[in-house]
Short mmCIF file of C-alpha atoms in Angstrom, two decimals:
data_model
loop_
_atom_site.label_atom_id
_atom_site.label_comp_id
_atom_site.label_asym_id
_atom_site.label_seq_id
_atom_site.Cartn_x
_atom_site.Cartn_y
_atom_site.Cartn_z
CA MET A 1 28.73 49.99 71.49
CA ALA A 2 25.27 49.62 73.01
CA GLU A 3 25.00 49.26 76.78
CA GLN A 4 24.89 45.63 77.94
CA LEU A 5 21.89 45.01 80.17
CA ILE A 6 20.93 41.88 82.13
CA LEU A 7 17.38 41.04 83.18
CA ALA A 8 17.07 39.03 86.40
CA LEU A 9 13.93 37.00 87.08
CA ASP A 10 13.52 36.20 90.79
CA GLN A 11 10.69 33.71 91.30
CA GLY A 12 10.19 33.58 95.07
CA THR A 13 7.82 31.98 97.54
CA THR A 14 5.57 34.98 98.07
CA SER A 15 6.30 37.09 94.98
CA THR A 16 7.82 37.12 91.52
CA ARG A 17 10.16 39.99 90.64
CA ALA A 18 12.16 41.16 87.64
CA ILE A 19 15.06 43.61 87.96
CA LEU A 20 17.00 45.12 85.08
CA PHE A 21 20.72 45.57 85.82
CA ASP A 22 23.56 47.22 83.97
CA ALA A 23 26.99 45.62 83.72
CA THR A 24 28.23 47.41 86.87
CA GLY A 25 25.56 45.70 89.00
CA GLY A 26 23.40 48.81 89.14
CA ALA A 27 19.63 48.29 89.25
CA LEU A 28 17.78 50.29 86.59
CA ALA A 29 14.15 49.18 87.04
CA ASP A 30 12.08 46.50 88.73
CA ALA A 31 8.58 45.07 88.88
CA THR A 32 6.88 42.69 91.33
CA ARG A 33 3.76 40.54 91.48
CA PRO A 34 2.51 38.90 94.70
CA LEU A 35 2.03 35.12 94.66
CA ARG A 36 -0.97 33.40 96.19
CA GLN A 37 -0.36 30.39 98.40
CA SER A 38 -3.04 27.79 99.04
CA TYR A 39 -3.32 25.47 102.02
CA PRO A 40 -5.64 22.58 101.04
CA ALA A 41 -4.87 20.55 104.19
CA ASP A 42 -2.92 20.85 107.42
CA GLY A 43 0.77 21.16 106.57
CA TRP A 44 0.12 21.38 102.82
CA VAL A 45 1.27 24.39 100.78
CA GLU A 46 0.66 24.76 97.04
CA HIS A 47 1.20 27.26 94.22
CA ASP A 48 -0.46 27.63 90.83
CA ALA A 49 2.36 27.06 88.32
CA GLU A 50 0.43 28.76 85.52
CA GLU A 51 -0.01 31.86 87.70
CA ILE A 52 3.73 31.83 88.37
CA PHE A 53 4.60 31.75 84.68
CA ALA A 54 2.12 34.52 83.87
CA ALA A 55 3.67 36.65 86.61
CA CYS A 56 7.17 35.99 85.25
CA VAL A 57 6.16 37.31 81.84
CA ALA A 58 4.31 40.29 83.33
CA VAL A 59 7.15 41.49 85.56
CA MET A 60 9.78 41.16 82.83
CA ARG A 61 7.65 43.22 80.45
CA GLU A 62 6.89 45.82 83.14
CA ALA A 63 10.53 46.16 84.17
CA MET A 64 11.54 46.77 80.56
CA GLU A 65 8.74 49.29 80.02
CA THR A 66 9.56 51.14 83.25
CA SER A 67 13.24 51.33 82.36
CA GLY A 68 12.61 52.87 78.97
CA ARG A 69 15.50 50.78 77.63
CA ASP A 70 15.56 48.82 74.39
CA VAL A 71 15.11 45.06 74.70
CA ALA A 72 17.81 44.76 72.04
CA ASP A 73 20.32 45.83 74.74
CA VAL A 74 19.41 42.91 77.02
CA VAL A 75 22.19 40.41 76.43
CA ALA A 76 20.92 37.79 78.87
CA ILE A 77 18.27 36.73 81.35
CA GLY A 78 19.23 35.22 84.69
CA VAL A 79 16.74 33.07 86.62
CA THR A 80 16.67 32.41 90.35
CA ASN A 81 13.91 30.62 92.22
CA GLN A 82 12.42 29.30 95.42
CA ARG A 83 14.28 26.03 95.80
CA GLU A 84 12.68 22.58 96.29
CA THR A 85 9.21 23.68 95.12
CA VAL A 86 8.29 21.26 92.34
CA VAL A 87 5.81 20.88 89.49
CA VAL A 88 4.94 17.97 87.15
CA TRP A 89 3.52 18.79 83.73
CA ASP A 90 2.30 17.23 80.49
CA LYS A 91 5.06 17.24 77.86
CA ALA A 92 2.58 17.62 74.99
CA THR A 93 0.17 20.24 76.34
CA GLY A 94 2.44 22.03 78.81
CA ARG A 95 -0.26 21.89 81.48
CA PRO A 96 0.64 21.00 85.07
CA ILE A 97 -1.08 17.81 86.22
CA HIS A 98 -1.23 19.03 89.84
CA PRO A 99 -0.55 22.31 91.69
CA ALA A 100 3.10 22.94 92.47
CA ILE A 101 4.05 21.56 95.90
CA VAL A 102 5.96 24.23 97.83
CA TRP A 103 9.19 23.66 99.77
CA GLN A 104 7.35 24.39 103.05
CA ASP A 105 4.88 21.53 102.43
CA ARG A 106 5.01 18.63 104.94
CA ARG A 107 2.69 16.08 103.27
CA THR A 108 5.53 13.65 102.59
CA ALA A 109 6.69 13.51 106.22
CA ASP A 110 5.40 9.97 106.72
CA ALA A 111 7.19 8.73 103.60
CA CYS A 112 10.43 10.30 104.79
CA ASP A 113 9.93 8.81 108.26
CA ARG A 114 9.49 5.33 106.75
CA LEU A 115 12.69 5.63 104.74
CA ARG A 116 14.55 6.90 107.79
CA ALA A 117 13.22 4.07 109.94
CA ALA A 118 14.38 1.62 107.28
CA GLY A 119 17.92 2.95 107.71
CA HIS A 120 18.30 4.89 104.45
CA GLU A 121 19.27 8.34 105.76
CA ALA A 122 23.01 7.63 105.92
CA GLN A 123 23.03 6.63 102.24
CA VAL A 124 20.90 9.65 101.31
CA SER A 125 23.29 12.02 103.11
CA GLN A 126 26.33 10.36 101.55
CA VAL A 127 24.97 10.71 98.01
CA THR A 128 23.04 14.00 98.17
CA GLY A 129 24.44 15.89 101.16
CA LEU A 130 20.88 16.30 102.45
CA LEU A 131 18.66 14.79 105.13
CA LEU A 132 15.50 12.75 104.64
CA ASP A 133 12.99 15.55 105.01
CA PRO A 134 9.78 16.57 103.19
CA TYR A 135 11.47 19.94 102.59
CA PHE A 136 13.21 18.48 99.53
CA SER A 137 11.72 17.77 96.11
CA GLY A 138 12.11 14.04 95.47
CA ALA A 139 9.37 12.73 97.74
CA LYS A 140 7.02 15.45 96.47
CA ILE A 141 7.44 14.22 92.88
CA ALA A 142 6.67 10.65 93.92
CA TRP A 143 3.60 11.83 95.85
CA ILE A 144 2.17 13.53 92.72
CA LEU A 145 2.83 10.45 90.57
CA ASP A 146 1.08 8.21 93.10
CA ARG A 147 -1.92 10.48 93.77
CA VAL A 148 -2.83 11.77 90.30
CA GLN A 149 -4.71 9.08 88.39
CA GLY A 150 -2.60 7.53 85.65
CA ALA A 151 0.37 9.80 86.32
CA ARG A 152 2.92 7.12 87.15
CA ALA A 153 2.14 5.12 83.99
CA ARG A 154 2.33 8.29 81.91
CA ALA A 155 5.64 9.24 83.53
CA GLU A 156 7.12 5.83 82.75
CA ALA A 157 5.86 6.21 79.17
CA GLY A 158 7.80 9.49 78.86
CA GLU A 159 4.69 11.70 78.60
CA LEU A 160 5.41 13.87 81.65
CA LEU A 161 8.17 16.22 82.77
CA CYS A 162 9.03 17.62 86.19
CA GLY A 163 11.31 20.13 87.74
CA THR A 164 11.84 22.87 90.27
CA MET A 165 10.46 26.29 89.38
CA ASP A 166 13.50 27.29 87.34
CA SER A 167 12.93 24.29 85.03
CA TRP A 168 9.23 25.05 84.66
CA VAL A 169 9.81 28.73 83.88
CA ILE A 170 12.64 28.02 81.41
CA TRP A 171 10.59 25.35 79.64
CA ARG A 172 7.73 27.80 79.21
CA LEU A 173 9.92 30.78 78.28
CA THR A 174 11.61 28.75 75.53
CA GLY A 175 8.34 27.41 74.15
CA GLY A 176 9.04 23.89 75.41
CA LYS A 177 12.41 23.64 73.68
CA VAL A 178 14.63 23.51 76.78
CA HIS A 179 14.10 21.24 79.77
CA ALA A 180 17.02 22.05 82.05
CA THR A 181 18.02 22.99 85.56
CA ASP A 182 21.29 24.03 87.15
CA ALA A 183 23.47 22.10 89.58
CA THR A 184 22.42 24.17 92.63
CA ASN A 185 18.73 23.43 92.16
CA ALA A 186 19.43 19.79 91.28
CA SER A 187 21.35 19.44 94.55
CA ARG A 188 18.16 20.23 96.51
CA THR A 189 16.01 17.41 95.13
CA LEU A 190 17.28 14.35 97.06
CA LEU A 191 17.88 12.82 93.61
CA PHE A 192 21.28 14.28 92.68
CA ASP A 193 24.73 12.82 93.38
CA ILE A 194 26.65 15.95 94.36
CA GLU A 195 30.06 14.31 93.80
CA ALA A 196 29.28 12.61 90.47
CA GLN A 197 27.27 15.72 89.45
CA ALA A 198 24.57 13.56 87.91
CA TRP A 199 21.15 12.19 88.78
CA SER A 200 21.65 9.24 91.12
CA PRO A 201 20.15 5.91 89.99
CA ALA A 202 20.15 4.78 93.63
CA MET A 203 18.14 7.81 94.79
CA LEU A 204 15.75 7.60 91.84
CA ASP A 205 15.10 3.98 92.76
CA LEU A 206 14.75 4.71 96.49
CA LEU A 207 12.21 7.51 95.95
CA ASP A 208 10.57 5.82 92.94
CA VAL A 209 11.04 8.66 90.44
CA PRO A 210 11.50 7.76 86.73
CA ASP A 211 14.56 9.47 85.22
CA SER A 212 12.60 10.32 82.04
CA LEU A 213 10.89 13.13 83.99
CA LEU A 214 14.03 14.98 84.91
CA PRO A 215 15.75 17.97 83.28
CA ARG A 216 19.31 18.17 82.02
CA VAL A 217 21.68 19.60 84.63
CA LEU A 218 23.76 22.53 83.39
CA ASP A 219 26.21 25.00 84.94
CA CYS A 220 24.99 28.16 86.71
CA ALA A 221 26.40 30.19 83.80
CA ASP A 222 25.35 28.26 80.70
CA ASP A 223 23.17 28.18 77.57
CA TYR A 224 19.52 27.70 78.56
CA GLY A 225 18.16 28.60 75.12
CA VAL A 226 16.26 31.73 74.14
CA THR A 227 12.85 33.10 74.99
CA THR A 228 10.12 32.97 72.37
CA VAL A 229 9.58 36.25 70.51
CA ASP A 230 6.16 36.89 72.07
CA ILE A 231 7.63 37.22 75.59
CA LEU A 232 9.64 40.44 75.08
CA GLY A 233 9.33 41.16 71.36
CA ARG A 234 12.54 39.41 70.41
CA GLU A 235 14.47 36.30 71.37
CA VAL A 236 16.53 36.90 74.52
CA PRO A 237 19.15 34.37 75.66
CA ILE A 238 18.81 32.76 79.10
CA ARG A 239 22.37 32.41 80.36
CA GLY A 240 22.27 32.07 84.16
CA VAL A 241 20.35 29.98 86.71
CA ALA A 242 20.77 29.37 90.46
CA GLY A 243 18.56 28.55 93.43
CA ASP A 244 17.76 31.57 95.56
CA GLN A 245 20.25 31.03 98.39
CA GLN A 246 23.10 30.15 96.04
CA ALA A 247 22.23 33.18 93.90
CA ALA A 248 22.43 35.32 97.04
CA LEU A 249 25.81 33.74 97.83
CA MET A 250 26.99 34.94 94.41
CA GLY A 251 25.29 38.31 94.87
CA GLN A 252 27.31 38.71 98.07
CA GLY A 253 30.52 37.87 96.21
CA CYS A 254 31.17 34.69 98.23
CA ILE A 255 33.17 32.87 95.57
CA LEU A 256 36.15 31.79 97.69
CA PRO A 257 36.42 29.17 100.47
CA GLY A 258 35.56 30.66 103.86
CA GLN A 259 33.33 33.41 102.51
CA MET A 260 29.87 33.21 104.05
CA LYS A 261 26.53 34.96 103.89
CA ALA A 262 23.30 35.01 105.82
CA THR A 263 19.95 36.19 104.52
CA TYR A 264 17.58 37.44 107.24
CA GLY A 265 14.00 37.22 106.09
CA THR A 266 11.14 35.31 107.71
CA GLY A 267 13.79 32.77 108.61
CA CYS A 268 17.51 32.85 107.99
CA PHE A 269 19.66 30.88 105.56
CA MET A 270 23.41 30.84 106.16
CA LEU A 271 25.91 29.37 103.70
CA ILE A 272 29.68 29.12 103.76
CA ASN A 273 31.68 28.41 100.62
CA THR A 274 33.98 25.39 101.17
CA GLY A 275 35.58 25.46 97.72
CA ASP A 276 36.04 22.26 95.74
CA THR A 277 36.11 20.20 98.95
CA ARG A 278 32.83 18.56 99.81
CA PRO A 279 32.51 18.84 103.59
CA VAL A 280 30.96 16.11 105.71
CA SER A 281 28.85 17.65 108.45
CA ARG A 282 28.85 16.16 111.92
CA SER A 283 26.42 18.88 113.03
CA ARG A 284 23.55 17.89 110.72
CA LEU A 285 24.14 20.86 108.46
CA LEU A 286 23.36 20.39 104.79
CA THR A 287 26.09 19.94 102.20
CA THR A 288 25.04 21.53 98.95
CA VAL A 289 26.37 22.78 95.63
CA ALA A 290 27.36 26.44 95.96
CA ALA A 291 27.89 26.89 92.22
CA ARG A 292 29.06 25.09 89.10
CA VAL A 293 30.87 27.29 86.58
CA GLY A 294 32.95 26.07 83.64
CA GLY A 295 32.31 22.51 84.78
CA LYS A 296 33.98 23.18 88.15
CA THR A 297 31.83 22.52 91.22
CA THR A 298 32.18 24.43 94.47
CA TYR A 299 30.41 23.28 97.62
CA ALA A 300 28.85 24.93 100.65
CA LEU A 301 27.61 24.09 104.10
CA GLU A 302 24.12 25.41 104.75
CA GLY A 303 22.17 25.95 107.92
CA SER A 304 18.67 27.30 108.30
CA ILE A 305 16.96 29.19 111.12
CA PHE A 306 13.20 28.71 110.98
CA VAL A 307 12.29 31.95 112.77
CA ALA A 308 14.19 35.23 112.34
CA GLY A 309 12.12 38.13 111.00
CA ALA A 310 9.03 36.13 111.96
CA ALA A 311 10.01 36.65 115.60
CA ILE A 312 9.85 40.42 115.08
CA GLN A 313 6.40 39.99 113.50
CA TRP A 314 5.39 38.04 116.61
CA LEU A 315 6.26 41.04 118.79
CA GLY A 316 3.51 42.94 116.98
CA GLU A 317 0.96 40.22 116.40
CA GLY A 318 1.51 38.23 119.59
CA LEU A 319 2.48 40.88 122.13
CA GLY A 320 0.60 43.83 120.66
CA ILE A 321 3.59 46.07 119.98
CA THR A 322 2.19 48.42 117.37
CA GLY A 323 4.10 50.39 114.76
CA GLY A 324 5.90 47.58 112.99
CA PRO A 325 9.62 46.68 113.12
CA ARG A 326 10.74 50.27 113.74
CA ALA A 327 8.64 50.50 116.88
CA ALA A 328 9.79 47.05 118.03
CA GLU A 329 13.43 48.03 117.51
CA ALA A 330 12.96 51.32 119.39
CA LEU A 331 11.48 49.36 122.30
CA ALA A 332 14.35 46.84 122.21
CA ARG A 333 16.94 49.61 122.27
CA ALA A 334 15.34 50.96 125.46
CA ALA A 335 15.88 47.66 127.33
CA LYS A 336 18.06 47.55 130.44
CA PRO A 337 21.53 46.57 129.22
CA ASP A 338 22.07 44.05 132.03
CA HIS A 339 18.80 42.16 131.66
CA SER A 340 18.89 38.35 131.65
CA VAL A 341 15.80 37.62 129.54
CA VAL A 342 16.18 34.94 126.87
CA VAL A 343 13.58 34.32 124.15
CA VAL A 344 13.77 31.03 122.24
CA PRO A 345 11.46 31.58 119.22
CA ALA A 346 10.88 27.91 118.42
CA PHE A 347 7.35 28.62 117.14
CA THR A 348 7.65 25.92 114.45
CA GLY A 349 10.47 23.91 115.97
CA LEU A 350 14.21 24.47 115.80
CA GLY A 351 16.26 24.31 112.60
CA ALA A 352 19.97 23.58 112.26
CA PRO A 353 21.92 22.41 114.13
CA TRP A 354 19.18 21.22 116.51
CA TRP A 355 16.64 19.86 113.97
CA ASP A 356 13.83 19.48 116.49
CA ALA A 357 10.43 19.95 114.84
CA GLY A 358 8.67 19.34 118.16
CA ALA A 359 10.44 22.13 120.07
CA ARG A 360 8.30 25.10 121.06
CA GLY A 361 9.06 28.68 122.01
CA ALA A 362 9.57 30.03 125.53
CA ILE A 363 10.73 33.09 127.50
CA PHE A 364 13.26 32.63 130.33
CA GLY A 365 14.90 34.84 132.91
CA LEU A 366 11.97 37.11 133.71
CA THR A 367 12.39 39.30 136.77
CA ARG A 368 10.07 41.82 138.43
CA ASP A 369 11.67 44.71 136.57
CA ALA A 370 11.61 43.00 133.15
CA GLY A 371 8.99 44.13 130.66
CA LEU A 372 8.26 44.50 126.98
CA PRO A 373 11.56 46.31 126.22
CA GLU A 374 13.59 43.40 127.60
CA ILE A 375 11.44 40.81 125.80
CA ALA A 376 11.80 42.77 122.55
CA ALA A 377 15.58 43.00 122.96
CA ALA A 378 15.82 39.28 123.73
CA THR A 379 13.75 38.52 120.62
CA TYR A 380 16.17 40.44 118.40
CA ASP A 381 19.09 38.79 120.18
CA SER A 382 17.61 35.35 119.50
CA CYS A 383 18.26 35.90 115.79
CA ALA A 384 21.91 36.68 116.49
CA LEU A 385 22.31 33.80 118.96
CA GLN A 386 20.78 31.30 116.53
CA SER A 387 23.24 32.64 113.97
CA ARG A 388 26.07 31.89 116.36
CA ASP A 389 24.75 28.32 116.69
CA LEU A 390 25.17 27.95 112.93
CA ILE A 391 28.58 29.62 112.90
CA GLU A 392 29.86 27.32 115.66
CA ALA A 393 28.52 24.27 113.77
CA MET A 394 30.18 25.43 110.56
CA ARG A 395 33.42 26.14 112.40
CA ALA A 396 33.39 22.57 113.74
CA ASP A 397 32.55 21.02 110.34
CA ALA A 398 34.91 23.14 108.21
CA PRO A 399 37.61 24.59 110.51
CA GLU A 400 39.93 25.25 107.57
CA ALA A 401 37.40 27.75 106.18
CA PHE A 402 37.59 30.04 109.23
CA GLY A 403 40.55 32.40 109.21
CA GLU A 404 41.21 35.35 111.49
CA ASP A 405 39.62 37.63 108.90
CA ALA A 406 36.38 35.61 108.65
CA GLN A 407 33.35 37.81 108.11
CA LEU A 408 29.61 37.32 107.76
CA ARG A 409 28.01 39.05 104.77
CA ILE A 410 24.35 39.78 105.44
CA ASP A 411 21.28 40.81 103.49
CA GLY A 412 17.51 40.52 103.80
CA GLY A 413 14.93 42.68 105.56
CA MET A 414 16.44 42.59 109.05
CA SER A 415 19.81 43.76 107.74
CA LYS A 416 18.22 47.14 106.95
CA SER A 417 18.61 47.83 110.67
CA ALA A 418 22.09 49.16 111.49
CA TRP A 419 21.35 48.46 115.18
CA PHE A 420 20.51 44.79 114.61
CA SER A 421 23.51 44.39 112.29
CA GLN A 422 25.80 45.71 115.04
CA ARG A 423 24.10 43.47 117.59
CA LEU A 424 24.76 40.52 115.26
CA ALA A 425 28.46 41.39 115.15
CA ASP A 426 28.56 41.78 118.94
CA LEU A 427 26.85 38.48 119.80
CA THR A 428 28.59 36.33 117.17
CA GLY A 429 32.02 37.93 117.60
CA MET A 430 32.37 38.16 113.83
CA GLN A 431 32.92 41.09 111.53
CA VAL A 432 29.67 41.74 109.65
CA GLN A 433 29.46 43.12 106.12
CA ARG A 434 26.04 44.65 105.50
CA ALA A 435 24.98 44.73 101.85
CA SER A 436 24.15 48.20 100.56
CA TYR A 437 21.92 46.66 97.89
CA LEU A 438 19.58 44.14 99.48
CA GLU A 439 18.23 42.33 96.39
CA THR A 440 21.29 40.10 96.35
CA THR A 441 19.36 37.07 95.06
CA ALA A 442 18.35 38.82 91.84
CA LEU A 443 21.81 40.37 91.59
CA GLY A 444 23.43 36.94 91.83
CA ALA A 445 21.23 35.61 89.02
CA ALA A 446 22.22 38.62 86.90
CA LEU A 447 25.92 38.08 87.61
CA PHE A 448 25.71 34.40 86.60
CA ALA A 449 23.84 35.39 83.42
CA GLY A 450 26.41 38.08 82.65
CA LEU A 451 29.15 35.51 83.05
CA GLY A 452 27.28 33.12 80.76
CA ALA A 453 26.82 35.87 78.15
CA GLY A 454 30.43 37.00 78.21
CA VAL A 455 29.73 40.35 79.88
CA TYR A 456 32.23 39.29 82.55
CA ALA A 457 35.41 37.44 81.64
CA SER A 458 35.64 35.51 84.90
CA LEU A 459 33.84 34.63 88.10
CA GLU A 460 36.05 37.11 89.93
CA GLU A 461 35.11 39.91 87.54
CA ALA A 462 31.42 39.11 87.95
CA ALA A 463 31.65 39.10 91.76
CA ALA A 464 33.49 42.42 91.68
CA ALA A 465 30.47 44.04 90.00
CA ARG A 466 28.41 43.97 93.20
CA PRO A 467 27.84 47.23 95.14
CA ALA A 468 30.04 48.01 98.14
CA ALA A 469 29.08 46.81 101.62
CA GLU A 470 29.27 48.43 105.08
CA GLY A 471 31.61 46.81 107.60
CA LEU A 472 30.74 46.42 111.30
CA ILE A 473 33.13 45.04 113.93
CA PRO A 474 32.25 43.53 117.32
CA SER A 475 32.35 46.05 120.16
CA MET A 476 30.86 43.99 123.02
CA PRO A 477 33.33 42.81 125.70
CA LEU A 478 34.16 39.10 125.36
CA HIS A 479 32.87 38.17 128.83
CA GLN A 480 29.52 39.79 128.11
CA ARG A 481 29.19 38.02 124.76
CA GLU A 482 30.04 34.63 126.24
CA ALA A 483 27.65 35.13 129.16
CA ALA A 484 24.82 35.88 126.71
CA TYR A 485 25.63 32.77 124.68
CA ALA A 486 25.83 30.64 127.83
CA ARG A 487 22.33 31.78 128.84
CA TRP A 488 21.11 30.86 125.34
CA LEU A 489 22.70 27.39 125.48
CA ASP A 490 21.08 26.85 128.88
CA ALA A 491 17.64 27.84 127.55
CA VAL A 492 17.53 25.85 124.31
CA PRO A 493 17.51 22.35 125.87
CA ARG A 494 14.53 23.41 127.97
CA VAL A 495 12.33 23.79 124.88
CA ARG A 496 13.50 20.62 123.14
CA SER A 497 10.93 17.90 122.52
#
C-alpha cells in the first residue's frame, strides 16, 4: 500500500506556507512565501487576494517538488488561515472587487461604536459569542459593499461572493465549484449563531450583509471538493479546514474539555476547550467554536494578548539591545533575582481580559541599581503575567474545566526558549507542555484533513499523531509567584485609559 501523505496549506498574515506530512504527523517538506501588507490609511491593513492565491499554488508545488514524493500519494489537503480577514469577489469572473481587509484593520471602528452605543452588543455576544469590534469580519463585508460602487446592488442580485481566506482559497483551488467555510472560521465573522450552527438572520440584518454572499458551513473534517488538475497535476481532495488558532488547538491535541494551548508569536492567543458546553464569559473573553467534527460542535474560551513577542522586539528596536532575542534573553537571565521592575507592554492597548485600546505601556519599580537586565527580565515576565491574567479569567468563567492536572500547551516563536517556558510555568503556577514541533497550526490542518480522508479513524487517533511534548513544572516558591503577580496587578490599572 502506498504511503498516505497529507498536504497542509497554512495561509497566514505575513506568509503562506505548505507542509507535507506523513500519517504519523512527521513533516517531510515545506515551502514558504512572504505576504505583502499594505496600509492605505491610518489603521487600515489590506492584502492582495490574488497574490495570496498565487502563493498558495506556488508553495504547494514547491513542497511537493522538494519532497520528491508522488502527488498520487497525497490523500488530502488541509487548509488553515488567518481568521477574520475577508474578501469579496465577482462570482462570474473570480476577481476580487476590493483588496482583502485584514483582521488587524480598524476602519470599521466607528460602525461598531454606533452599534454598541445603540445597545446591540449584548445581543451580538449572545448569538455569536463575540464582541462588537472591527477585528471581526461582518462589518468589513458591509464596508466593502457600501464603498465599492454598485457592490451592494450586485450582492443583492447574487452576483458576488464573500468569505474568509479559507473560502477564497478553496473556491479558487476547486475552479469555482465549492464555496464553503468551516464552523471555526464562520464563528469569527459576527454573522454566525454558534448554538444553532447557522448564519444568523438577526446578525445579517444588523450588519446589513446579504446571505447570498456567504459560503456553506461545513465540519472541520469534511468534503471541500477537489483541486483542479492544473494545480498539482491531478485532482487532490480538500478534506480539512480550520482557522489558525483552532487548527493549533488541534495540533496541540486539545480535544478534551480543560485542555488548553497558547501560541506565543507577535501577540499570544490562548484557548481552552470547554467541550459541548458553550461557556458564557463574565470576563469579556470570546466564546468560539473549537471544532465541529461529525456534526458535533465543541466550544472554547479564547483570550488574546496584543503584545508578546513584539515586546522582545521592542527591547532591540526601542532600547537598542542588539543581537536579537538570544541576546535579550541572555541579558534578562543576568537580572538581579530580587528586582521589583514591572513592564506593562501596552504599546497598542491591552487585550483580554482588560480590553482597553487606549492603555499605553509603562515601566514601574525602577531603583538606582536597576538597569537593562532588569527591564529585559520584566519584559519577558510581562508575557507570562499577561498569560496568568487570561488563565485566571478562564478559571473564573469555566471552573469545571480546571482540574488539578491542568496544563498549558505552548507553541510559537517564544516557546523555542526553554528559559522562557520555565518562567511561564513559574509565574502562572501551571504545568507547561512545550511542543517539540512548533508548526502546530499546519499540523492541526493536516490532522483534520487526515480525519476527513479516513487516514485516522477518530478524533482521538488523529490527535495522537502529534509529536511528543516536553513537560515543565513550576519551581518558583508560591510566595514569590504571588508577590510578582501582585506587583503586576498594581501596575496595570496605572496604564489604563
